[in-house]
Coordinates of N, CA and C in Angstrom, one line a residue:
M1 N 151.0 146.2 156.9 CA 151.5 144.8 157.2 C 153.0 144.8 157.4
S2 N 153.5 144.2 158.4 CA 154.9 144.0 158.6 C 155.3 142.6 158.2
I3 N 156.4 142.5 157.4 CA 156.8 141.2 157.0 C 157.8 140.6 158.0
H4 N 157.4 139.6 158.7 CA 158.2 138.9 159.7 C 159.0 137.8 159.1
S5 N 158.4 137.1 158.1 CA 159.1 136.0 157.5 C 158.7 135.8 156.1
A6 N 159.6 135.5 155.2 CA 159.4 135.3 153.8 C 160.3 134.1 153.4
D7 N 159.7 133.0 153.2 CA 160.4 131.7 152.9 C 160.1 131.1 151.6
F8 N 161.1 130.8 150.8 CA 160.9 130.0 149.6 C 160.4 128.6 149.9
I9 N 159.4 128.2 149.3 CA 158.8 126.9 149.6 C 159.2 125.9 148.5
K10 N 158.9 126.2 147.2 CA 159.2 125.3 146.1 C 159.0 125.9 144.8
S11 N 159.6 125.3 143.7 CA 159.3 125.7 142.4 C 158.6 124.5 141.7
S12 N 157.5 124.8 140.9 CA 156.7 123.8 140.4 C 156.5 124.0 138.9
P13 N 156.7 122.9 138.1 CA 156.5 123.0 136.6 C 155.0 123.0 136.2
K14 N 154.2 122.6 137.2 CA 152.7 122.5 136.9 C 151.9 122.6 138.1
I15 N 150.7 123.0 138.0 CA 149.8 123.3 139.1 C 149.7 122.1 140.1
E16 N 149.7 120.9 139.5 CA 149.6 119.7 140.4 C 150.7 119.5 141.4
E17 N 151.8 120.2 141.1 CA 153.0 120.1 142.0 C 153.1 121.3 143.0
C18 N 152.2 122.2 142.9 CA 152.2 123.4 143.8 C 151.9 123.0 145.2
P19 N 152.3 123.8 146.2 CA 151.9 123.5 147.6 C 150.4 123.4 147.8
E20 N 150.1 122.7 148.8 CA 148.6 122.5 149.2 C 148.0 123.9 149.3
P21 N 146.8 124.1 148.8 CA 146.1 125.4 148.7 C 145.5 125.7 150.1
D22 N 146.3 125.8 151.1 CA 145.8 126.0 152.5 C 145.9 127.4 153.0
F23 N 146.5 128.3 152.2 CA 146.6 129.7 152.6 C 146.2 130.6 151.4
P24 N 145.7 131.8 151.6 CA 145.4 132.7 150.5 C 146.6 132.9 149.7
E25 N 146.4 133.1 148.4 CA 147.5 133.1 147.4 C 147.4 134.4 146.5
Y26 N 148.5 135.1 146.4 CA 148.6 136.3 145.5 C 149.7 136.0 144.5
A27 N 149.3 136.1 143.2 CA 150.2 135.8 142.1 C 150.7 137.1 141.5
F28 N 152.0 137.1 141.1 CA 152.6 138.2 140.4 C 153.1 137.8 139.0
I29 N 152.7 138.6 138.0 CA 153.0 138.2 136.7 C 153.2 139.5 135.9
G30 N 154.0 139.4 134.8 CA 154.1 140.5 133.9 C 155.1 140.2 132.8
R31 N 155.3 141.1 131.9 CA 156.3 140.9 130.8 C 157.7 140.5 131.4
S32 N 158.4 139.9 130.6 CA 159.7 139.3 131.1 C 160.7 140.2 131.5
N33 N 160.6 141.5 131.3 CA 161.6 142.5 131.7 C 161.0 143.6 132.6
V34 N 159.9 143.3 133.3 CA 159.1 144.3 134.0 C 159.6 144.6 135.4
G35 N 160.6 143.8 135.9 CA 161.1 144.1 137.2 C 160.4 143.3 138.3
K36 N 159.8 142.2 138.0 CA 159.0 141.4 138.9 C 159.8 140.9 140.1
S37 N 161.0 140.3 139.9 CA 161.8 139.8 141.0 C 162.2 140.9 141.9
S38 N 162.6 142.1 141.4 CA 163.0 143.2 142.2 C 161.8 143.7 143.1
L39 N 160.6 143.7 142.5 CA 159.5 144.1 143.2 C 159.1 143.2 144.4
I40 N 159.2 141.9 144.1 CA 158.9 140.9 145.1 C 159.9 141.0 146.3
N41 N 161.2 141.2 145.9 CA 162.2 141.4 147.0 C 162.0 142.7 147.8
M42 N 161.5 143.7 147.1 CA 161.2 144.9 147.8 C 160.0 144.8 148.8
L43 N 159.0 144.1 148.3 CA 157.8 143.9 149.1 C 158.1 143.1 150.3
T44 N 158.9 142.1 150.2 CA 159.2 141.2 151.3 C 160.4 141.7 152.2
N45 N 161.0 142.7 151.8 CA 162.2 143.2 152.5 C 163.3 142.1 152.6
K46 N 163.4 141.3 151.5 CA 164.4 140.2 151.6 C 165.1 140.2 150.2
K47 N 166.2 140.8 150.2 CA 167.0 140.9 149.0 C 167.5 139.5 148.6
G48 N 167.2 139.2 147.3 CA 167.6 137.8 146.8 C 166.6 136.8 147.0
L49 N 165.4 137.1 147.6 CA 164.4 136.1 147.8 C 164.0 135.5 146.4
A50 N 163.6 136.5 145.5 CA 163.3 136.1 144.1 C 164.6 136.4 143.3
K51 N 165.0 135.5 142.5 CA 166.2 135.7 141.7 C 166.0 136.7 140.6
T52 N 166.9 137.7 140.6 CA 166.9 138.7 139.5 C 167.9 138.4 138.5
S53 N 167.7 138.8 137.3 CA 168.7 138.5 136.2 C 168.6 139.5 135.2
S54 N 169.8 139.8 134.5 CA 169.8 140.7 133.4 C 169.2 140.1 132.1
T55 N 169.0 138.8 132.2 CA 168.4 138.1 131.0 C 166.9 137.9 131.3
P56 N 166.1 138.6 130.5 CA 164.6 138.4 130.7 C 164.1 137.0 130.5
G57 N 163.1 136.7 131.3 CA 162.5 135.4 131.1 C 163.1 134.2 131.9
K58 N 163.8 134.6 133.0 CA 164.5 133.5 133.7 C 163.6 132.7 134.6
T59 N 162.4 133.3 135.0 CA 161.5 132.6 135.8 C 160.7 131.6 134.8
Q60 N 160.9 130.3 135.0 CA 160.3 129.4 134.1 C 159.5 128.4 134.8
L61 N 159.3 128.6 136.1 CA 158.5 127.7 137.0 C 157.6 128.6 137.8
I62 N 156.6 127.9 138.5 CA 155.8 128.6 139.5 C 156.5 128.6 140.8
N63 N 157.0 129.7 141.2 CA 157.7 129.8 142.5 C 156.9 130.3 143.6
H64 N 156.8 129.5 144.7 CA 156.0 129.8 145.9 C 156.8 130.3 147.1
F65 N 156.4 131.3 147.7 CA 157.0 131.8 148.9 C 155.9 132.0 150.0
L66 N 156.2 131.5 151.2 CA 155.2 131.6 152.3 C 155.6 132.9 153.1
I67 N 154.6 133.8 153.2 CA 154.9 135.1 153.9 C 154.1 135.1 155.2
N68 N 154.9 135.4 156.3 CA 154.4 135.5 157.6 C 153.6 134.2 158.0
N69 N 153.9 133.1 157.4 CA 153.3 131.8 157.7 C 151.8 131.9 157.6
S70 N 151.3 132.9 156.7 CA 149.8 133.1 156.6 C 149.3 133.2 155.2
W71 N 150.2 133.5 154.2 CA 149.7 133.7 152.8 C 150.9 133.4 151.9
Y72 N 150.5 132.9 150.7 CA 151.5 132.6 149.6 C 151.6 133.7 148.6
L73 N 152.9 133.9 148.3 CA 153.2 134.8 147.1 C 153.6 133.8 146.0
A74 N 153.0 133.9 144.9 CA 153.4 133.0 143.7 C 154.0 133.9 142.6
D75 N 155.2 133.6 142.3 CA 156.0 134.3 141.2 C 155.8 133.4 140.0
L76 N 155.1 134.0 139.0 CA 154.8 133.3 137.8 C 155.7 133.6 136.6
P77 N 155.9 132.7 135.7 CA 156.8 133.0 134.5 C 156.3 134.3 133.8
G78 N 157.2 135.0 133.3 CA 156.9 136.2 132.5 C 156.4 135.9 131.1
Y79 N 155.7 136.9 130.5 CA 155.3 136.7 129.1 C 156.0 137.9 128.4
G80 N 155.9 137.8 127.0 CA 156.5 138.9 126.2 C 157.6 138.3 125.4
Y81 N 158.8 139.0 125.4 CA 159.8 138.7 124.4 C 161.0 137.9 125.1
A82 N 160.7 137.1 126.1 CA 161.7 136.3 126.7 C 162.4 135.5 125.6
K83 N 163.7 135.3 125.7 CA 164.5 134.6 124.7 C 164.4 133.1 124.9
V84 N 163.2 132.6 124.6 CA 163.0 131.2 124.6 C 162.3 130.8 123.3
S85 N 162.3 129.5 123.0 CA 161.6 129.1 121.8 C 160.1 129.3 121.8
K86 N 159.5 129.2 120.7 CA 158.1 129.3 120.6 C 157.4 128.2 121.3
K87 N 158.0 127.0 121.2 CA 157.4 125.9 121.9 C 157.4 126.1 123.4
T88 N 158.5 126.6 123.9 CA 158.7 126.9 125.4 C 157.7 127.9 125.8
R89 N 157.5 129.0 125.0 CA 156.5 130.0 125.3 C 155.1 129.4 125.4
E90 N 154.8 128.5 124.5 CA 153.5 127.8 124.5 C 153.3 127.0 125.8
I91 N 154.4 126.4 126.2 CA 154.3 125.6 127.5 C 154.1 126.5 128.7
F92 N 154.8 127.7 128.7 CA 154.6 128.7 129.7 C 153.1 129.1 129.7
S93 N 152.6 129.4 128.5 CA 151.2 129.9 128.4 C 150.2 128.9 129.0
K94 N 150.4 127.7 128.6 CA 149.5 126.6 129.1 C 149.6 126.5 130.6
M95 N 150.8 126.5 131.1 CA 151.1 126.4 132.6 C 150.4 127.5 133.3
I96 N 150.6 128.8 132.9 CA 150.0 129.9 133.5 C 148.4 129.9 133.5
E97 N 147.9 129.5 132.3 CA 146.5 129.4 132.1 C 145.9 128.4 133.1
K98 N 146.5 127.2 133.1 CA 145.9 126.2 134.0 C 146.0 126.6 135.4
Y99 N 147.1 127.2 135.8 CA 147.3 127.7 137.2 C 146.2 128.7 137.6
I100 N 146.1 129.7 136.7 CA 145.1 130.8 137.1 C 143.7 130.3 137.1
L101 N 143.3 129.4 136.2 CA 141.9 128.9 136.2 C 141.6 127.9 137.2
N102 N 142.6 127.2 137.8 CA 142.4 126.1 138.6 C 142.9 126.2 140.1
R103 N 143.7 127.2 140.3 CA 144.3 127.3 141.7 C 143.2 127.7 142.7
K104 N 142.8 126.9 143.5 CA 141.6 127.1 144.4 C 141.8 128.3 145.3
N105 N 143.0 128.5 145.8 CA 143.3 129.6 146.8 C 143.8 130.9 146.2
L106 N 143.7 131.0 144.9 CA 144.2 132.2 144.2 C 143.2 133.4 144.5
V107 N 143.7 134.4 145.2 CA 142.8 135.5 145.6 C 142.9 136.6 144.7
N108 N 144.1 136.9 144.2 CA 144.3 138.1 143.4 C 145.5 137.9 142.5
V109 N 145.5 138.4 141.3 CA 146.6 138.4 140.4 C 147.1 139.9 140.3
F110 N 148.4 140.1 140.6 CA 149.0 141.4 140.4 C 149.7 141.4 139.0
I111 N 149.1 142.2 138.1 CA 149.7 142.3 136.7 C 150.7 143.5 136.7
L112 N 152.0 143.2 136.5 CA 153.0 144.2 136.5 C 153.2 144.8 135.1
V113 N 153.1 146.1 135.0 CA 153.3 146.8 133.7 C 154.4 147.9 133.9
D114 N 155.2 148.1 132.9 CA 156.3 149.1 132.9 C 155.7 150.5 132.8
A115 N 155.9 151.3 133.8 CA 155.4 152.7 133.7 C 156.0 153.5 132.6
R116 N 157.1 153.1 132.0 CA 157.8 153.9 131.0 C 157.1 153.7 129.6
H117 N 156.2 152.7 129.5 CA 155.7 152.4 128.1 C 154.2 152.7 128.0
L118 N 153.8 153.0 126.8 CA 152.3 153.1 126.5 C 151.8 151.7 126.5
P119 N 150.4 151.6 126.5 CA 149.8 150.2 126.6 C 150.4 149.3 125.5
L120 N 150.8 148.1 126.0 CA 151.3 147.1 125.1 C 150.3 146.0 124.8
E121 N 150.3 145.5 123.6 CA 149.2 144.6 123.2 C 149.1 143.4 124.1
N122 N 150.3 142.8 124.4 CA 150.2 141.5 125.2 C 149.7 141.8 126.6
D123 N 150.0 143.0 127.2 CA 149.5 143.3 128.5 C 148.0 143.4 128.4
L124 N 147.5 144.2 127.4 CA 146.1 144.4 127.3 C 145.3 143.1 127.0
E125 N 145.9 142.2 126.2 CA 145.3 140.9 126.0 C 145.2 140.1 127.3
F126 N 146.2 140.1 128.1 CA 146.2 139.3 129.3 C 145.2 139.9 130.3
I127 N 145.2 141.2 130.4 CA 144.2 141.9 131.3 C 142.8 141.5 130.9
N128 N 142.5 141.6 129.6 CA 141.1 141.3 129.1 C 140.8 139.8 129.3
W129 N 141.8 139.0 129.1 CA 141.5 137.5 129.3 C 141.1 137.2 130.8
L130 N 141.9 137.9 131.7 CA 141.5 137.7 133.1 C 140.1 138.2 133.4
G131 N 139.7 139.3 132.7 CA 138.4 139.8 132.9 C 137.3 138.9 132.4
E132 N 137.6 138.3 131.2 CA 136.6 137.3 130.6 C 136.5 136.1 131.6
K133 N 137.5 135.7 132.2 CA 137.5 134.5 133.1 C 137.1 134.9 134.5
E134 N 136.8 136.2 134.8 CA 136.4 136.7 136.1 C 137.4 136.4 137.2
I135 N 138.6 136.6 136.9 CA 139.7 136.5 137.8 C 140.0 137.8 138.4
P136 N 140.0 138.0 139.8 CA 140.3 139.3 140.4 C 141.8 139.6 140.1
F137 N 142.0 140.9 139.8 CA 143.4 141.3 139.5 C 143.6 142.8 139.8
S138 N 144.8 143.2 139.9 CA 145.2 144.6 140.1 C 146.3 144.9 139.2
L139 N 146.5 146.2 138.8 CA 147.5 146.6 137.9 C 148.6 147.3 138.8
V140 N 149.9 146.8 138.6 CA 151.0 147.4 139.3 C 152.0 148.0 138.3
F141 N 152.0 149.3 138.3 CA 153.0 150.0 137.4 C 154.4 150.0 138.1
T142 N 155.4 149.5 137.4 CA 156.7 149.4 138.0 C 157.6 150.5 137.4
K143 N 158.7 150.7 138.1 CA 159.8 151.6 137.6 C 159.3 153.0 137.4
I144 N 158.4 153.5 138.3 CA 157.9 154.9 138.2 C 159.0 155.9 138.4
D145 N 160.1 155.5 139.1 CA 161.3 156.4 139.3 C 162.1 156.6 138.0
K146 N 161.8 155.8 137.0 CA 162.6 155.9 135.8 C 161.9 156.8 134.7
V147 N 160.8 157.4 135.1 CA 160.1 158.2 134.1 C 159.6 159.5 134.8
S148 N 159.4 160.5 134.1 CA 159.0 161.8 134.7 C 157.5 161.7 135.0
Q149 N 157.1 162.5 136.0 CA 155.7 162.4 136.4 C 154.7 162.7 135.2
R150 N 155.1 163.7 134.4 CA 154.3 164.0 133.3 C 154.2 162.9 132.3
E151 N 155.3 162.2 132.0 CA 155.2 161.1 131.1 C 154.4 159.9 131.6
F152 N 154.6 159.7 132.9 CA 153.8 158.6 133.5 C 152.3 158.9 133.5
A153 N 152.0 160.1 133.8 CA 150.6 160.5 133.8 C 150.0 160.3 132.4
F154 N 150.8 160.6 131.4 CA 150.3 160.4 130.0 C 150.1 158.9 129.7
N155 N 151.1 158.1 130.1 CA 151.0 156.7 129.8 C 149.8 156.1 130.6
L156 N 149.6 156.5 131.9 CA 148.5 156.0 132.7 C 147.2 156.4 132.0
K157 N 147.1 157.6 131.5 CA 145.9 158.1 130.9 C 145.5 157.2 129.7
K158 N 146.6 156.8 128.9 CA 146.4 156.0 127.7 C 145.9 154.6 128.2
Y159 N 146.5 154.1 129.3 CA 146.0 152.8 129.8 C 144.5 152.9 130.2
M160 N 144.1 153.9 130.9 CA 142.8 154.1 131.3 C 141.8 154.2 130.1
Q161 N 142.3 154.9 129.0 CA 141.4 155.0 127.8 C 141.2 153.6 127.2
E162 N 142.3 152.8 127.1 CA 142.2 151.5 126.5 C 141.3 150.6 127.4
L163 N 141.5 150.6 128.7 CA 140.7 149.7 129.6 C 139.2 150.1 129.5
R164 N 138.9 151.4 129.4 CA 137.5 151.8 129.4 C 136.7 151.4 128.2
K165 N 137.5 150.9 127.2 CA 136.8 150.4 125.9 C 136.1 149.1 126.2
T166 N 136.6 148.4 127.2 CA 136.0 147.1 127.5 C 135.6 146.9 129.0
W167 N 136.0 147.9 129.8 CA 135.7 147.8 131.3 C 134.8 148.9 131.7
E168 N 133.8 148.6 132.5 CA 132.9 149.6 133.1 C 133.7 150.2 134.3
E169 N 134.4 149.4 135.0 CA 135.2 149.8 136.2 C 136.6 149.4 136.0
V170 N 137.6 150.3 136.2 CA 139.0 150.0 136.1 C 139.4 149.3 137.3
P171 N 140.4 148.4 137.2 CA 140.9 147.7 138.4 C 141.7 148.6 139.4
T172 N 142.0 148.1 140.5 CA 142.9 148.8 141.5 C 144.2 148.9 140.9
I173 N 144.8 150.1 141.1 CA 146.1 150.4 140.5 C 147.1 150.8 141.5
F174 N 148.3 150.3 141.4 CA 149.4 150.6 142.3 C 150.6 151.2 141.5
K175 N 151.2 152.2 142.1 CA 152.4 152.7 141.5 C 153.6 152.4 142.3
T176 N 154.7 151.8 141.7 CA 155.8 151.2 142.5 C 157.1 151.6 141.9
S177 N 158.1 151.5 142.8 CA 159.5 151.6 142.4 C 160.2 150.6 143.4
A178 N 160.9 149.6 142.9 CA 161.6 148.7 143.7 C 162.8 149.4 144.4
E179 N 163.5 150.2 143.6 CA 164.6 150.9 144.1 C 164.3 151.9 145.3
K180 N 163.2 152.6 145.2 CA 162.8 153.6 146.2 C 161.7 153.1 147.1
K181 N 161.4 151.8 147.0 CA 160.4 151.2 147.9 C 159.0 152.0 147.8
I182 N 158.7 152.5 146.7 CA 157.4 153.2 146.5 C 156.4 152.1 146.2
G183 N 155.3 152.2 146.9 CA 154.2 151.2 146.7 C 154.2 150.0 147.6
Q184 N 155.2 149.8 148.4 CA 155.3 148.7 149.3 C 154.1 148.6 150.3
E185 N 154.0 149.8 150.9 CA 152.9 149.8 152.0 C 151.5 149.6 151.4
E186 N 151.3 150.2 150.2 CA 150.0 150.1 149.6 C 149.6 148.7 149.2
I187 N 150.6 148.0 148.6 CA 150.3 146.6 148.2 C 150.1 145.7 149.4
L188 N 151.0 145.8 150.3 CA 150.9 145.0 151.5 C 149.6 145.3 152.3
S189 N 149.2 146.5 152.4 CA 147.9 146.9 153.0 C 146.7 146.3 152.3
F190 N 146.8 146.3 151.0 CA 145.7 145.6 150.2 C 145.6 144.1 150.5
I191 N 146.8 143.5 150.6 CA 146.8 142.0 150.9 C 146.3 141.8 152.3
E192 N 146.8 142.6 153.2 CA 146.3 142.5 154.6 C 144.8 142.6 154.7
D193 N 144.3 143.7 154.1 CA 142.8 143.9 154.2 C 142.0 142.7 153.5
T194 N 142.6 142.2 152.4 CA 141.9 141.1 151.8 C 141.9 139.9 152.7
N195 N 143.1 139.6 153.3 CA 143.2 138.4 154.2 C 142.2 138.6 155.4
K196 N 142.1 139.8 155.9 CA 141.2 140.0 157.0 C 139.7 139.8 156.6
Y197 N 139.4 140.2 155.3 CA 138.0 140.0 154.8 C 137.8 138.5 154.7
L198 N 138.7 137.7 154.2 CA 138.6 136.3 154.0 C 138.4 135.6 155.4
E199 N 139.2 136.0 156.4 CA 139.1 135.5 157.7 C 137.7 135.8 158.4
R200 N 137.3 137.1 158.2 CA 136.1 137.6 158.8 C 134.9 136.8 158.3
N201 N 135.0 136.5 157.0 CA 133.8 135.8 156.3 C 134.0 134.3 156.3
K202 N 135.1 133.8 157.0 CA 135.3 132.4 157.2 C 135.4 131.7 155.8
I203 N 136.1 132.3 154.9 CA 136.3 131.8 153.5 C 137.6 130.9 153.5
T204 N 137.4 129.6 153.2 CA 138.5 128.7 153.2 C 138.6 128.1 151.8
F205 N 139.7 127.4 151.5 CA 140.0 126.9 150.2 C 140.1 125.4 150.1
T206 N 140.3 124.7 151.2 CA 140.5 123.2 151.1 C 139.1 122.5 151.2

Protein backbone atom coordinates (compact mmCIF):
# COMPACT_ATOMS: atom_id res chain seq x y z
CA MET A 1 0.00 0.00 0.00
CA SER A 2 1.24 3.47 -0.90
CA ILE A 3 0.21 6.32 1.38
CA HIS A 4 -1.06 9.20 -0.78
CA SER A 5 -2.66 11.21 2.00
CA ALA A 6 -2.69 11.18 5.79
CA ASP A 7 -4.80 13.88 7.41
CA PHE A 8 -5.54 14.63 11.03
CA ILE A 9 -9.31 14.71 11.49
CA LYS A 10 -9.99 15.37 15.17
CA SER A 11 -9.20 14.55 18.80
CA SER A 12 -12.06 13.17 20.89
CA PRO A 13 -12.37 12.79 24.67
CA LYS A 14 -15.00 10.07 24.26
CA ILE A 15 -16.36 7.69 21.64
CA GLU A 16 -19.52 9.73 21.10
CA GLU A 17 -17.40 12.53 19.65
CA CYS A 18 -15.35 10.34 17.29
CA PRO A 19 -15.84 10.73 13.51
CA GLU A 20 -18.72 8.91 11.87
CA PRO A 21 -17.84 5.18 11.55
CA ASP A 22 -17.96 5.25 7.77
CA PHE A 23 -14.49 3.79 7.04
CA PRO A 24 -12.60 0.75 8.36
CA GLU A 25 -10.64 1.72 11.48
CA TYR A 26 -7.33 0.47 12.86
CA ALA A 27 -6.37 1.45 16.40
CA PHE A 28 -2.84 1.71 17.79
CA ILE A 29 -2.21 1.40 21.51
CA GLY A 30 0.61 0.51 23.88
CA ARG A 31 2.50 1.49 26.98
CA SER A 32 3.10 5.19 27.27
CA ASN A 33 6.78 5.01 26.23
CA VAL A 34 6.56 2.39 23.49
CA GLY A 35 7.17 4.72 20.53
CA LYS A 36 3.62 4.81 19.19
CA SER A 37 3.73 8.30 17.68
CA SER A 38 7.04 7.59 15.94
CA LEU A 39 5.62 4.38 14.49
CA ILE A 40 2.50 6.14 13.20
CA ASN A 41 4.63 8.83 11.56
CA MET A 42 6.80 6.14 9.98
CA LEU A 43 3.81 4.17 8.66
CA THR A 44 2.25 7.25 7.07
CA ASN A 45 5.52 8.77 5.81
CA LYS A 46 4.46 12.01 7.45
CA LYS A 47 6.84 13.34 10.05
CA GLY A 48 4.97 15.16 12.79
CA LEU A 49 1.53 13.71 11.96
CA ALA A 50 1.33 12.17 15.43
CA LYS A 51 2.96 14.34 18.07
CA THR A 52 5.99 12.76 19.71
CA SER A 53 7.21 13.80 23.13
CA SER A 54 9.99 13.00 25.59
CA THR A 55 7.27 12.89 28.27
CA PRO A 56 5.39 9.56 28.26
CA GLY A 57 1.62 9.67 28.24
CA LYS A 58 1.06 12.83 26.19
CA THR A 59 -1.71 11.23 24.11
CA GLN A 60 -4.77 11.83 26.28
CA LEU A 61 -7.48 11.80 23.63
CA ILE A 62 -8.59 9.51 20.80
CA ASN A 63 -6.83 10.98 17.77
CA HIS A 64 -8.21 10.13 14.33
CA PHE A 65 -6.32 10.32 11.04
CA LEU A 66 -7.86 9.60 7.63
CA ILE A 67 -5.49 7.64 5.42
CA ASN A 68 -5.84 7.65 1.62
CA ASN A 69 -9.43 8.86 2.10
CA SER A 70 -10.35 5.22 2.70
CA TRP A 71 -9.51 4.15 6.28
CA TYR A 72 -9.06 5.59 9.74
CA LEU A 73 -6.02 5.29 11.93
CA ALA A 74 -6.91 5.83 15.60
CA ASP A 75 -4.15 6.81 18.02
CA LEU A 76 -5.30 5.79 21.52
CA PRO A 77 -3.96 6.99 24.90
CA GLY A 78 -1.10 4.89 26.22
CA TYR A 79 -1.25 2.78 29.33
CA GLY A 80 1.45 2.02 31.89
CA TYR A 81 3.44 4.47 33.93
CA ALA A 82 2.36 7.76 32.37
CA LYS A 83 2.94 10.60 34.81
CA VAL A 84 -0.73 11.31 35.40
CA SER A 85 -2.92 10.93 38.46
CA LYS A 86 -4.66 7.68 39.35
CA LYS A 87 -8.00 9.34 38.61
CA THR A 88 -6.80 10.37 35.14
CA ARG A 89 -5.55 6.84 34.45
CA GLU A 90 -8.98 5.51 35.38
CA ILE A 91 -10.61 7.97 32.97
CA PHE A 92 -8.23 6.81 30.22
CA SER A 93 -9.06 3.17 30.98
CA LYS A 94 -12.80 3.75 30.77
CA MET A 95 -12.41 5.79 27.58
CA ILE A 96 -10.32 3.07 25.92
CA GLU A 97 -12.61 0.27 27.09
CA LYS A 98 -15.74 2.02 25.86
CA TYR A 99 -14.10 2.84 22.52
CA ILE A 100 -12.85 -0.70 21.89
CA LEU A 101 -16.11 -2.38 22.86
CA ASN A 102 -18.44 0.01 21.02
CA ARG A 103 -16.66 1.42 17.97
CA LYS A 104 -18.62 -0.19 15.12
CA ASN A 105 -15.96 0.17 12.43
CA LEU A 106 -12.98 -1.00 14.52
CA VAL A 107 -11.38 -3.74 12.43
CA ASN A 108 -8.14 -4.42 14.29
CA VAL A 109 -6.18 -3.22 17.32
CA PHE A 110 -2.41 -3.03 16.97
CA ILE A 111 -0.88 -3.53 20.43
CA LEU A 112 2.61 -2.07 20.56
CA VAL A 113 5.16 -3.71 22.86
CA ASP A 114 8.80 -2.77 23.37
CA ALA A 115 11.13 -5.37 21.84
CA ARG A 116 13.74 -4.62 24.53
CA HIS A 117 11.64 -5.99 27.39
CA LEU A 118 10.46 -9.35 28.62
CA PRO A 119 6.65 -9.73 28.83
CA LEU A 120 5.17 -7.03 31.04
CA GLU A 121 2.14 -7.64 33.21
CA ASN A 122 -0.01 -4.78 31.91
CA ASP A 123 0.70 -5.74 28.29
CA LEU A 124 -0.36 -9.33 28.97
CA GLU A 125 -3.45 -8.18 30.87
CA PHE A 126 -4.53 -6.00 27.96
CA ILE A 127 -3.84 -8.75 25.40
CA ASN A 128 -5.90 -11.26 27.39
CA TRP A 129 -8.70 -8.76 27.93
CA LEU A 130 -8.99 -8.23 24.16
CA GLY A 131 -9.09 -11.99 23.73
CA GLU A 132 -11.88 -12.36 26.27
CA LYS A 133 -13.88 -9.68 24.45
CA GLU A 134 -13.12 -11.30 21.06
CA ILE A 135 -11.55 -8.14 19.65
CA PRO A 136 -9.21 -8.81 16.68
CA PHE A 137 -5.68 -7.62 17.38
CA SER A 138 -2.06 -7.91 16.30
CA LEU A 139 1.18 -7.54 18.26
CA VAL A 140 3.69 -4.95 17.06
CA PHE A 141 7.16 -5.16 18.55
CA THR A 142 8.78 -1.71 18.42
CA LYS A 143 12.41 -0.55 18.60
CA ILE A 144 13.90 -3.79 17.30
CA ASP A 145 16.93 -1.76 16.18
CA LYS A 146 17.68 -1.02 19.85
CA VAL A 147 18.23 -4.65 20.80
CA SER A 148 20.41 -7.49 19.51
CA GLN A 149 18.81 -10.21 17.41
CA ARG A 150 19.65 -12.75 20.09
CA GLU A 151 18.05 -10.72 22.88
CA PHE A 152 14.94 -10.01 20.83
CA ALA A 153 14.60 -13.70 19.94
CA PHE A 154 14.74 -14.50 23.66
CA ASN A 155 12.14 -11.85 24.56
CA LEU A 156 9.87 -13.00 21.72
CA LYS A 157 10.17 -16.62 22.87
CA LYS A 158 9.12 -15.56 26.38
CA TYR A 159 6.10 -13.70 24.95
CA MET A 160 5.08 -16.78 22.99
CA GLN A 161 5.40 -18.94 26.10
CA GLU A 162 3.16 -16.58 28.06
CA LEU A 163 0.57 -16.31 25.29
CA ARG A 164 0.36 -20.06 24.80
CA LYS A 165 -0.74 -20.43 28.42
CA THR A 166 -4.11 -18.94 27.43
CA TRP A 167 -4.13 -18.93 23.62
CA GLU A 168 -4.46 -21.85 21.23
CA GLU A 169 -3.28 -19.63 18.39
CA VAL A 170 -0.94 -16.68 18.78
CA PRO A 171 -1.88 -13.40 17.05
CA THR A 172 -0.21 -11.92 13.99
CA ILE A 173 3.16 -10.43 14.95
CA PHE A 174 5.01 -7.53 13.36
CA LYS A 175 8.61 -6.46 14.05
CA THR A 176 9.24 -2.74 13.60
CA SER A 177 11.71 0.09 13.88
CA ALA A 178 10.47 3.64 13.33
CA GLU A 179 14.00 4.90 12.73
CA LYS A 180 14.88 2.28 10.11
CA LYS A 181 11.36 1.91 8.65
CA ILE A 182 11.31 -1.79 9.44
CA GLY A 183 7.84 -3.29 9.35
CA GLN A 184 6.18 -0.48 7.40
CA GLU A 185 5.44 -2.59 4.32
CA GLU A 186 4.20 -5.56 6.35
CA ILE A 187 1.71 -3.57 8.47
CA LEU A 188 0.39 -1.57 5.52
CA SER A 189 0.00 -4.75 3.45
CA PHE A 190 -1.96 -6.32 6.32
CA ILE A 191 -4.29 -3.30 6.40
CA GLU A 192 -4.63 -3.27 2.61
CA ASP A 193 -5.48 -6.99 2.49
CA THR A 194 -8.02 -6.57 5.30
CA ASN A 195 -9.67 -3.62 3.54
CA LYS A 196 -9.90 -5.64 0.32
CA TYR A 197 -11.52 -8.50 2.24
CA LEU A 198 -14.11 -6.12 3.73
CA GLU A 199 -14.83 -4.64 0.30
CA ARG A 200 -15.02 -8.03 -1.39
CA ASN A 201 -17.50 -9.28 1.18
CA LYS A 202 -19.44 -6.00 1.14
CA ILE A 203 -18.95 -5.49 4.88
CA THR A 204 -20.10 -2.04 5.97
CA PHE A 205 -20.37 -0.35 9.37
CA THR A 206 -23.14 2.25 9.16
